[in-house]
Amino acid sequence: MHLSTYFGNLEAAPSLKNDASEAISAAVGHFQSRVRKVNISVRDVNGPKGGEDLCCRCVVHLKRMTPIVIEETGANVRSLINRVADRVSYTLSQKVDRVKQSSRSKKTRKRFAETSLVTKLN
């Protein structure tokens, strides 16, 4: 899994970049075999005016599935990244569950079709 962080017009300390990488890595850790790369971008939307103007965008590129895009705004960078990591973890688990469920139902339909065909032939 490749992880890239971009802090745009913010002055980010190396510890902040490391914390962001660790939070996202922990969020996708269970599904690491399904994740190809993760891009995190944090930027200040309207300059140094203050307030809730930080925007964090996280794009998780998956193998054999459409990417997950999470955007969140806030005033504190660390809490913003933690919220995004939580949302990434939840969304990724939901998406993987849907894919597994869809795969199971396809197998069940295929099995049912095969058994009904055998019964019709007998």
Short mmCIF file of C-alpha atoms in Angstrom, two decimals:
data_model
loop_
_atom_site.label_atom_id
_atom_site.label_comp_id
_atom_site.label_asym_id
_atom_site.label_seq_id
_atom_site.Cartn_x
_atom_site.Cartn_y
_atom_site.Cartn_z
CA MET A 1 0.00 0.00 0.00
CA HIS A 2 1.31 3.43 -0.97
CA LEU A 3 0.39 6.37 1.28
CA SER A 4 0.94 10.01 0.30
CA THR A 5 0.19 13.11 2.36
CA TYR A 6 -0.09 16.67 1.10
CA PHE A 7 -0.59 19.66 3.36
CA GLY A 8 -1.04 22.35 0.70
CA ASN A 9 -0.62 25.84 2.07
CA LEU A 10 -0.20 24.66 5.69
CA GLU A 11 3.10 24.41 7.51
CA ALA A 12 2.96 20.82 8.75
CA ALA A 13 5.48 19.47 11.21
CA PRO A 14 6.99 16.05 10.46
CA SER A 15 5.25 14.68 13.56
CA LEU A 16 1.87 15.75 12.12
CA LYS A 17 2.60 13.99 8.83
CA ASN A 18 3.67 10.91 10.76
CA ASP A 19 0.49 11.00 12.90
CA ALA A 20 -1.66 11.32 9.77
CA SER A 21 0.10 8.36 8.16
CA GLU A 22 -0.31 6.25 11.30
CA ALA A 23 -4.02 7.12 11.68
CA ILE A 24 -4.86 6.22 8.09
CA SER A 25 -2.67 3.10 8.16
CA ALA A 26 -4.51 1.93 11.27
CA ALA A 27 -7.86 2.69 9.63
CA VAL A 28 -7.15 0.56 6.56
CA GLY A 29 -4.91 -1.97 8.32
CA HIS A 30 -7.46 -4.80 8.40
CA PHE A 31 -8.18 -4.37 4.67
CA GLN A 32 -4.61 -3.66 3.59
CA SER A 33 -4.67 -6.44 0.99
CA ARG A 34 -7.55 -4.66 -0.81
CA VAL A 35 -6.00 -1.17 -0.74
CA ARG A 36 -3.69 -0.07 -3.53
CA LYS A 37 -2.90 3.50 -2.43
CA VAL A 38 -4.19 6.28 -0.19
CA ASN A 39 -3.89 10.02 -0.85
CA ILE A 40 -4.49 12.50 1.98
CA SER A 41 -4.73 16.20 1.29
CA VAL A 42 -5.18 18.84 4.01
CA ARG A 43 -5.47 22.51 3.10
CA ASP A 44 -6.64 25.81 4.51
CA VAL A 45 -9.65 26.84 2.45
CA ASN A 46 -9.84 30.58 3.10
CA GLY A 47 -6.42 31.53 4.42
CA PRO A 48 -5.36 32.47 7.95
CA LYS A 49 -8.73 33.96 8.97
CA GLY A 50 -9.42 31.29 11.58
CA GLY A 51 -12.55 29.25 12.11
CA GLU A 52 -13.58 25.94 10.58
CA ASP A 53 -11.76 26.37 7.33
CA LEU A 54 -9.46 23.36 7.11
CA CYS A 55 -10.46 20.78 4.54
CA CYS A 56 -9.18 17.20 4.52
CA ARG A 57 -9.76 14.96 1.52
CA CYS A 58 -8.81 11.30 1.57
CA VAL A 59 -8.98 9.09 -1.52
CA VAL A 60 -8.57 5.35 -1.01
CA HIS A 61 -7.81 3.51 -4.26
CA LEU A 62 -8.89 -0.12 -4.00
CA LYS A 63 -8.11 -3.24 -5.97
CA ARG A 64 -11.04 -4.31 -8.20
CA MET A 65 -13.41 -1.75 -6.60
CA THR A 66 -14.25 1.91 -7.08
CA PRO A 67 -12.27 4.36 -4.93
CA ILE A 68 -13.56 5.77 -1.66
CA VAL A 69 -13.49 9.57 -1.32
CA ILE A 70 -13.97 11.17 2.10
CA GLU A 71 -14.03 14.95 2.68
CA GLU A 72 -14.30 16.64 6.04
CA THR A 73 -13.88 20.21 7.34
CA GLY A 74 -12.78 21.40 10.76
CA ALA A 75 -10.64 23.78 12.76
CA ASN A 76 -8.07 21.40 14.29
CA VAL A 77 -5.82 19.36 11.97
CA ARG A 78 -5.32 16.37 14.27
CA SER A 79 -8.99 15.92 15.13
CA LEU A 80 -9.85 16.41 11.45
CA ILE A 81 -7.48 13.65 10.38
CA ASN A 82 -8.80 11.33 13.12
CA ARG A 83 -12.41 11.90 11.97
CA VAL A 84 -11.42 11.18 8.38
CA ALA A 85 -9.59 8.01 9.47
CA ASP A 86 -12.70 6.83 11.36
CA ARG A 87 -14.92 7.49 8.35
CA VAL A 88 -12.46 5.71 6.02
CA SER A 89 -12.43 2.65 8.28
CA TYR A 90 -16.23 2.53 8.51
CA THR A 91 -16.81 3.12 4.79
CA LEU A 92 -14.20 0.58 3.78
CA SER A 93 -15.68 -2.10 6.05
CA GLN A 94 -19.17 -1.40 4.68
CA LYS A 95 -17.96 -1.59 1.09
CA VAL A 96 -16.05 -4.83 1.61
CA ASP A 97 -19.08 -6.37 3.36
CA ARG A 98 -21.31 -5.41 0.41
CA VAL A 99 -18.87 -6.97 -2.05
CA LYS A 100 -18.67 -10.17 0.01
CA GLN A 101 -22.46 -10.33 0.33
CA SER A 102 -22.89 -9.79 -3.40
CA SER A 103 -20.36 -12.51 -4.13
CA ARG A 104 -22.16 -14.95 -1.80
CA SER A 105 -25.55 -14.24 -3.35
CA LYS A 106 -24.15 -14.78 -6.86
CA LYS A 107 -22.75 -18.15 -5.78
CA THR A 108 -26.07 -19.08 -4.20
CA ARG A 109 -28.00 -18.12 -7.35
CA LYS A 110 -25.56 -20.09 -9.48
CA ARG A 111 -25.91 -23.14 -7.24
CA PHE A 112 -29.70 -22.82 -7.29
CA ALA A 113 -29.70 -22.55 -11.08
CA GLU A 114 -27.49 -25.64 -11.38
CA THR A 115 -29.67 -27.70 -9.03
CA SER A 116 -32.90 -26.64 -10.73
CA LEU A 117 -31.42 -27.54 -14.10
CA VAL A 118 -30.44 -30.99 -12.80
CA THR A 119 -33.96 -31.52 -11.41
CA LYS A 120 -35.54 -30.52 -14.72
CA LEU A 121 -33.31 -32.98 -16.60
CA ASN A 122 -34.25 -35.86 -14.26
#
